[in-house]
Amino acid sequence: MPYGLALCTSYLSAKRPAPSALLPECSRCTRSSAVGTVTGVSMKNLKNRKIVFLLRLSPLFPFGLLNYALGLTTISLPKYVLASWGGMLPATFAYGAAATLLAVKVASSAASKALQDAESADDKA
């Protein structure tokens, strides 16, 4: 939820200043040009939520800058939010699974050490 709030805040803040003055600067960025080259869509005319979804899947684009850059496009807020959340779900599940596996490994290691200590204490007694 907090990230969704940050997502919308960055997007909406890009709509407030003069986006037409900032867009030429954004289009000169090499990553923005790369997005345009790969998708065949300029950042100014971006209306497709599929592209937003794919950009969210890519680890090459920092989310903070991407939020603002997508706010400079013509995509609507509901399409932007749905595509962003959908694109962030796979990474969220992957991070959750990795954290769970790490927690299980740490817990099993601690339990194994505790059992060994208990066995060695029994052997001494």
mmCIF file with all atom_site columns, C-alpha atoms in Angstrom:
data_model
loop_
_atom_site.group_PDB
_atom_site.id
_atom_site.type_symbol
_atom_site.label_atom_id
_atom_site.label_alt_id
_atom_site.label_comp_id
_atom_site.label_asym_id
_atom_site.label_entity_id
_atom_site.label_seq_id
_atom_site.pdbx_PDB_ins_code
_atom_site.Cartn_x
_atom_site.Cartn_y
_atom_site.Cartn_z
_atom_site.occupancy
_atom_site.B_iso_or_equiv
_atom_site.pdbx_formal_charge
_atom_site.auth_seq_id
_atom_site.auth_comp_id
_atom_site.auth_asym_id
_atom_site.auth_atom_id
_atom_site.pdbx_PDB_model_num
ATOM 1   C CA . MET A 1 1   ? 0.000  0.000   0.000   1.00 0.00 ? 1   MET A CA 1
ATOM 2   C CA . PRO A 1 2   ? 2.717  2.580   0.818   1.00 0.00 ? 2   PRO A CA 1
ATOM 3   C CA . TYR A 1 3   ? 4.400  1.887   -2.508  1.00 0.00 ? 3   TYR A CA 1
ATOM 4   C CA . GLY A 1 4   ? 1.086  2.398   -4.311  1.00 0.00 ? 4   GLY A CA 1
ATOM 5   C CA . LEU A 1 5   ? 0.829  5.784   -2.656  1.00 0.00 ? 5   LEU A CA 1
ATOM 6   C CA . ALA A 1 6   ? 4.371  6.671   -3.761  1.00 0.00 ? 6   ALA A CA 1
ATOM 7   C CA . LEU A 1 7   ? 3.548  5.382   -7.230  1.00 0.00 ? 7   LEU A CA 1
ATOM 8   C CA . CYS A 1 8   ? 0.564  7.698   -7.566  1.00 0.00 ? 8   CYS A CA 1
ATOM 9   C CA . THR A 1 9   ? 2.326  10.651  -5.948  1.00 0.00 ? 9   THR A CA 1
ATOM 10  C CA . SER A 1 10  ? 5.226  10.555  -8.409  1.00 0.00 ? 10  SER A CA 1
ATOM 11  C CA . TYR A 1 11  ? 2.874  10.112  -11.334 1.00 0.00 ? 11  TYR A CA 1
ATOM 12  C CA . LEU A 1 12  ? 0.632  12.989  -10.279 1.00 0.00 ? 12  LEU A CA 1
ATOM 13  C CA . SER A 1 13  ? 3.548  15.286  -9.443  1.00 0.00 ? 13  SER A CA 1
ATOM 14  C CA . ALA A 1 14  ? 4.768  14.861  -13.009 1.00 0.00 ? 14  ALA A CA 1
ATOM 15  C CA . LYS A 1 15  ? 1.381  16.056  -14.231 1.00 0.00 ? 15  LYS A CA 1
ATOM 16  C CA . ARG A 1 16  ? 1.610  19.308  -12.222 1.00 0.00 ? 16  ARG A CA 1
ATOM 17  C CA . PRO A 1 17  ? 4.728  21.084  -13.510 1.00 0.00 ? 17  PRO A CA 1
ATOM 18  C CA . ALA A 1 18  ? 5.009  21.946  -17.154 1.00 0.00 ? 18  ALA A CA 1
ATOM 19  C CA . PRO A 1 19  ? 5.314  18.444  -18.634 1.00 0.00 ? 19  PRO A CA 1
ATOM 20  C CA . SER A 1 20  ? 5.709  19.844  -22.112 1.00 0.00 ? 20  SER A CA 1
ATOM 21  C CA . ALA A 1 21  ? 8.869  21.640  -20.959 1.00 0.00 ? 21  ALA A CA 1
ATOM 22  C CA . LEU A 1 22  ? 10.291 18.528  -19.274 1.00 0.00 ? 22  LEU A CA 1
ATOM 23  C CA . LEU A 1 23  ? 9.439  16.008  -21.985 1.00 0.00 ? 23  LEU A CA 1
ATOM 24  C CA . PRO A 1 24  ? 12.199 17.062  -24.408 1.00 0.00 ? 24  PRO A CA 1
ATOM 25  C CA . GLU A 1 25  ? 14.741 16.556  -21.610 1.00 0.00 ? 25  GLU A CA 1
ATOM 26  C CA . CYS A 1 26  ? 13.292 13.140  -20.801 1.00 0.00 ? 26  CYS A CA 1
ATOM 27  C CA . SER A 1 27  ? 13.306 12.075  -24.443 1.00 0.00 ? 27  SER A CA 1
ATOM 28  C CA . ARG A 1 28  ? 17.038 12.824  -24.699 1.00 0.00 ? 28  ARG A CA 1
ATOM 29  C CA . CYS A 1 29  ? 17.748 10.280  -21.959 1.00 0.00 ? 29  CYS A CA 1
ATOM 30  C CA . THR A 1 30  ? 19.284 7.111   -23.383 1.00 0.00 ? 30  THR A CA 1
ATOM 31  C CA . ARG A 1 31  ? 16.968 4.828   -21.413 1.00 0.00 ? 31  ARG A CA 1
ATOM 32  C CA . SER A 1 32  ? 13.942 6.726   -22.664 1.00 0.00 ? 32  SER A CA 1
ATOM 33  C CA . SER A 1 33  ? 15.256 6.406   -26.205 1.00 0.00 ? 33  SER A CA 1
ATOM 34  C CA . ALA A 1 34  ? 15.856 2.707   -25.641 1.00 0.00 ? 34  ALA A CA 1
ATOM 35  C CA . VAL A 1 35  ? 12.261 2.258   -24.493 1.00 0.00 ? 35  VAL A CA 1
ATOM 36  C CA . GLY A 1 36  ? 11.073 4.046   -27.619 1.00 0.00 ? 36  GLY A CA 1
ATOM 37  C CA . THR A 1 37  ? 13.299 1.940   -29.850 1.00 0.00 ? 37  THR A CA 1
ATOM 38  C CA . VAL A 1 38  ? 12.260 -1.382  -28.311 1.00 0.00 ? 38  VAL A CA 1
ATOM 39  C CA . THR A 1 39  ? 8.548  -0.627  -28.078 1.00 0.00 ? 39  THR A CA 1
ATOM 40  C CA . GLY A 1 40  ? 8.196  1.549   -31.159 1.00 0.00 ? 40  GLY A CA 1
ATOM 41  C CA . VAL A 1 41  ? 6.343  4.109   -29.028 1.00 0.00 ? 41  VAL A CA 1
ATOM 42  C CA . SER A 1 42  ? 7.692  7.477   -28.000 1.00 0.00 ? 42  SER A CA 1
ATOM 43  C CA . MET A 1 43  ? 7.416  8.278   -24.302 1.00 0.00 ? 43  MET A CA 1
ATOM 44  C CA . LYS A 1 44  ? 5.151  11.220  -25.151 1.00 0.00 ? 44  LYS A CA 1
ATOM 45  C CA . ASN A 1 45  ? 2.546  9.052   -26.887 1.00 0.00 ? 45  ASN A CA 1
ATOM 46  C CA . LEU A 1 46  ? 2.629  6.149   -24.460 1.00 0.00 ? 46  LEU A CA 1
ATOM 47  C CA . LYS A 1 47  ? -0.958 5.012   -23.827 1.00 0.00 ? 47  LYS A CA 1
ATOM 48  C CA . ASN A 1 48  ? -0.538 1.262   -23.658 1.00 0.00 ? 48  ASN A CA 1
ATOM 49  C CA . ARG A 1 49  ? -0.622 -0.402  -20.252 1.00 0.00 ? 49  ARG A CA 1
ATOM 50  C CA . LYS A 1 50  ? 1.237  -3.436  -21.627 1.00 0.00 ? 50  LYS A CA 1
ATOM 51  C CA . ILE A 1 51  ? 4.359  -1.328  -22.057 1.00 0.00 ? 51  ILE A CA 1
ATOM 52  C CA . VAL A 1 52  ? 4.053  -0.045  -18.483 1.00 0.00 ? 52  VAL A CA 1
ATOM 53  C CA . PHE A 1 53  ? 3.667  -3.658  -17.329 1.00 0.00 ? 53  PHE A CA 1
ATOM 54  C CA . LEU A 1 54  ? 6.822  -4.693  -19.203 1.00 0.00 ? 54  LEU A CA 1
ATOM 55  C CA . LEU A 1 55  ? 8.775  -1.701  -17.882 1.00 0.00 ? 55  LEU A CA 1
ATOM 56  C CA . ARG A 1 56  ? 7.833  -2.718  -14.339 1.00 0.00 ? 56  ARG A CA 1
ATOM 57  C CA . LEU A 1 57  ? 9.167  -6.225  -14.962 1.00 0.00 ? 57  LEU A CA 1
ATOM 58  C CA . SER A 1 58  ? 12.536 -4.849  -16.065 1.00 0.00 ? 58  SER A CA 1
ATOM 59  C CA . PRO A 1 59  ? 15.146 -4.306  -13.342 1.00 0.00 ? 59  PRO A CA 1
ATOM 60  C CA . LEU A 1 60  ? 16.984 -1.791  -15.537 1.00 0.00 ? 60  LEU A CA 1
ATOM 61  C CA . PHE A 1 61  ? 14.729 1.140   -14.710 1.00 0.00 ? 61  PHE A CA 1
ATOM 62  C CA . PRO A 1 62  ? 14.696 2.644   -11.203 1.00 0.00 ? 62  PRO A CA 1
ATOM 63  C CA . PHE A 1 63  ? 11.101 2.847   -9.977  1.00 0.00 ? 63  PHE A CA 1
ATOM 64  C CA . GLY A 1 64  ? 11.288 6.430   -8.726  1.00 0.00 ? 64  GLY A CA 1
ATOM 65  C CA . LEU A 1 65  ? 12.472 7.819   -12.040 1.00 0.00 ? 65  LEU A CA 1
ATOM 66  C CA . LEU A 1 66  ? 10.164 5.536   -13.978 1.00 0.00 ? 66  LEU A CA 1
ATOM 67  C CA . ASN A 1 67  ? 7.152  6.726   -11.953 1.00 0.00 ? 67  ASN A CA 1
ATOM 68  C CA . TYR A 1 68  ? 7.942  10.317  -12.804 1.00 0.00 ? 68  TYR A CA 1
ATOM 69  C CA . ALA A 1 69  ? 8.766  9.601   -16.451 1.00 0.00 ? 69  ALA A CA 1
ATOM 70  C CA . LEU A 1 70  ? 5.507  7.710   -16.928 1.00 0.00 ? 70  LEU A CA 1
ATOM 71  C CA . GLY A 1 71  ? 3.702  10.664  -15.391 1.00 0.00 ? 71  GLY A CA 1
ATOM 72  C CA . LEU A 1 72  ? 4.972  12.730  -18.306 1.00 0.00 ? 72  LEU A CA 1
ATOM 73  C CA . THR A 1 73  ? 3.224  10.428  -20.779 1.00 0.00 ? 73  THR A CA 1
ATOM 74  C CA . THR A 1 74  ? -0.418 10.400  -21.843 1.00 0.00 ? 74  THR A CA 1
ATOM 75  C CA . ILE A 1 75  ? -1.347 7.152   -20.078 1.00 0.00 ? 75  ILE A CA 1
ATOM 76  C CA . SER A 1 76  ? -4.300 7.517   -17.705 1.00 0.00 ? 76  SER A CA 1
ATOM 77  C CA . LEU A 1 77  ? -3.881 7.057   -13.945 1.00 0.00 ? 77  LEU A CA 1
ATOM 78  C CA . PRO A 1 78  ? -6.107 3.932   -13.653 1.00 0.00 ? 78  PRO A CA 1
ATOM 79  C CA . LYS A 1 79  ? -4.274 2.151   -16.497 1.00 0.00 ? 79  LYS A CA 1
ATOM 80  C CA . TYR A 1 80  ? -0.945 3.207   -15.025 1.00 0.00 ? 80  TYR A CA 1
ATOM 81  C CA . VAL A 1 81  ? -1.766 1.945   -11.524 1.00 0.00 ? 81  VAL A CA 1
ATOM 82  C CA . LEU A 1 82  ? -3.178 -1.408  -12.690 1.00 0.00 ? 82  LEU A CA 1
ATOM 83  C CA . ALA A 1 83  ? -0.288 -2.073  -15.058 1.00 0.00 ? 83  ALA A CA 1
ATOM 84  C CA . SER A 1 84  ? 2.270  -1.049  -12.438 1.00 0.00 ? 84  SER A CA 1
ATOM 85  C CA . TRP A 1 85  ? 0.812  -3.271  -9.734  1.00 0.00 ? 85  TRP A CA 1
ATOM 86  C CA . GLY A 1 86  ? 0.534  -6.164  -12.151 1.00 0.00 ? 86  GLY A CA 1
ATOM 87  C CA . GLY A 1 87  ? 4.137  -5.714  -13.232 1.00 0.00 ? 87  GLY A CA 1
ATOM 88  C CA . MET A 1 88  ? 5.390  -5.536  -9.660  1.00 0.00 ? 88  MET A CA 1
ATOM 89  C CA . LEU A 1 89  ? 3.609  -8.697  -8.474  1.00 0.00 ? 89  LEU A CA 1
ATOM 90  C CA . PRO A 1 90  ? 6.091  -11.240 -9.921  1.00 0.00 ? 90  PRO A CA 1
ATOM 91  C CA . ALA A 1 91  ? 9.032  -9.527  -8.208  1.00 0.00 ? 91  ALA A CA 1
ATOM 92  C CA . THR A 1 92  ? 7.048  -9.276  -4.972  1.00 0.00 ? 92  THR A CA 1
ATOM 93  C CA . PHE A 1 93  ? 6.336  -13.012 -5.017  1.00 0.00 ? 93  PHE A CA 1
ATOM 94  C CA . ALA A 1 94  ? 9.961  -13.793 -5.893  1.00 0.00 ? 94  ALA A CA 1
ATOM 95  C CA . TYR A 1 95  ? 11.290 -11.651 -3.023  1.00 0.00 ? 95  TYR A CA 1
ATOM 96  C CA . GLY A 1 96  ? 8.778  -13.209 -0.648  1.00 0.00 ? 96  GLY A CA 1
ATOM 97  C CA . ALA A 1 97  ? 9.747  -16.727 -1.692  1.00 0.00 ? 97  ALA A CA 1
ATOM 98  C CA . ALA A 1 98  ? 13.462 -15.930 -1.350  1.00 0.00 ? 98  ALA A CA 1
ATOM 99  C CA . ALA A 1 99  ? 12.909 -14.462 2.124   1.00 0.00 ? 99  ALA A CA 1
ATOM 100 C CA . THR A 1 100 ? 10.915 -17.529 3.168   1.00 0.00 ? 100 THR A CA 1
ATOM 101 C CA . LEU A 1 101 ? 13.629 -19.889 1.942   1.00 0.00 ? 101 LEU A CA 1
ATOM 102 C CA . LEU A 1 102 ? 16.278 -17.867 3.765   1.00 0.00 ? 102 LEU A CA 1
ATOM 103 C CA . ALA A 1 103 ? 14.240 -17.873 6.974   1.00 0.00 ? 103 ALA A CA 1
ATOM 104 C CA . VAL A 1 104 ? 13.745 -21.652 6.759   1.00 0.00 ? 104 VAL A CA 1
ATOM 105 C CA . LYS A 1 105 ? 17.474 -22.171 6.175   1.00 0.00 ? 105 LYS A CA 1
ATOM 106 C CA . VAL A 1 106 ? 18.417 -19.984 9.142   1.00 0.00 ? 106 VAL A CA 1
ATOM 107 C CA . ALA A 1 107 ? 15.824 -21.648 11.390  1.00 0.00 ? 107 ALA A CA 1
ATOM 108 C CA . SER A 1 108 ? 16.891 -25.163 10.394  1.00 0.00 ? 108 SER A CA 1
ATOM 109 C CA . SER A 1 109 ? 20.547 -24.280 10.932  1.00 0.00 ? 109 SER A CA 1
ATOM 110 C CA . ALA A 1 110 ? 19.770 -22.914 14.397  1.00 0.00 ? 110 ALA A CA 1
ATOM 111 C CA . ALA A 1 111 ? 17.657 -25.979 15.239  1.00 0.00 ? 111 ALA A CA 1
ATOM 112 C CA . SER A 1 112 ? 20.394 -28.325 14.036  1.00 0.00 ? 112 SER A CA 1
ATOM 113 C CA . LYS A 1 113 ? 22.979 -26.532 16.160  1.00 0.00 ? 113 LYS A CA 1
ATOM 114 C CA . ALA A 1 114 ? 20.670 -26.675 19.202  1.00 0.00 ? 114 ALA A CA 1
ATOM 115 C CA . LEU A 1 115 ? 20.192 -30.437 18.729  1.00 0.00 ? 115 LEU A CA 1
ATOM 116 C CA . GLN A 1 116 ? 23.936 -30.997 18.441  1.00 0.00 ? 116 GLN A CA 1
ATOM 117 C CA . ASP A 1 117 ? 24.520 -28.974 21.605  1.00 0.00 ? 117 ASP A CA 1
ATOM 118 C CA . ALA A 1 118 ? 21.831 -30.956 23.424  1.00 0.00 ? 118 ALA A CA 1
ATOM 119 C CA . GLU A 1 119 ? 23.318 -34.274 22.281  1.00 0.00 ? 119 GLU A CA 1
ATOM 120 C CA . SER A 1 120 ? 26.807 -33.270 23.355  1.00 0.00 ? 120 SER A CA 1
ATOM 121 C CA . ALA A 1 121 ? 25.436 -32.177 26.753  1.00 0.00 ? 121 ALA A CA 1
ATOM 122 C CA . ASP A 1 122 ? 23.727 -35.586 27.136  1.00 0.00 ? 122 ASP A CA 1
ATOM 123 C CA . ASP A 1 123 ? 26.957 -37.393 26.222  1.00 0.00 ? 123 ASP A CA 1
ATOM 124 C CA . LYS A 1 124 ? 28.877 -35.485 28.901  1.00 0.00 ? 124 LYS A CA 1
ATOM 125 C CA . ALA A 1 125 ? 26.263 -36.294 31.538  1.00 0.00 ? 125 ALA A CA 1
#
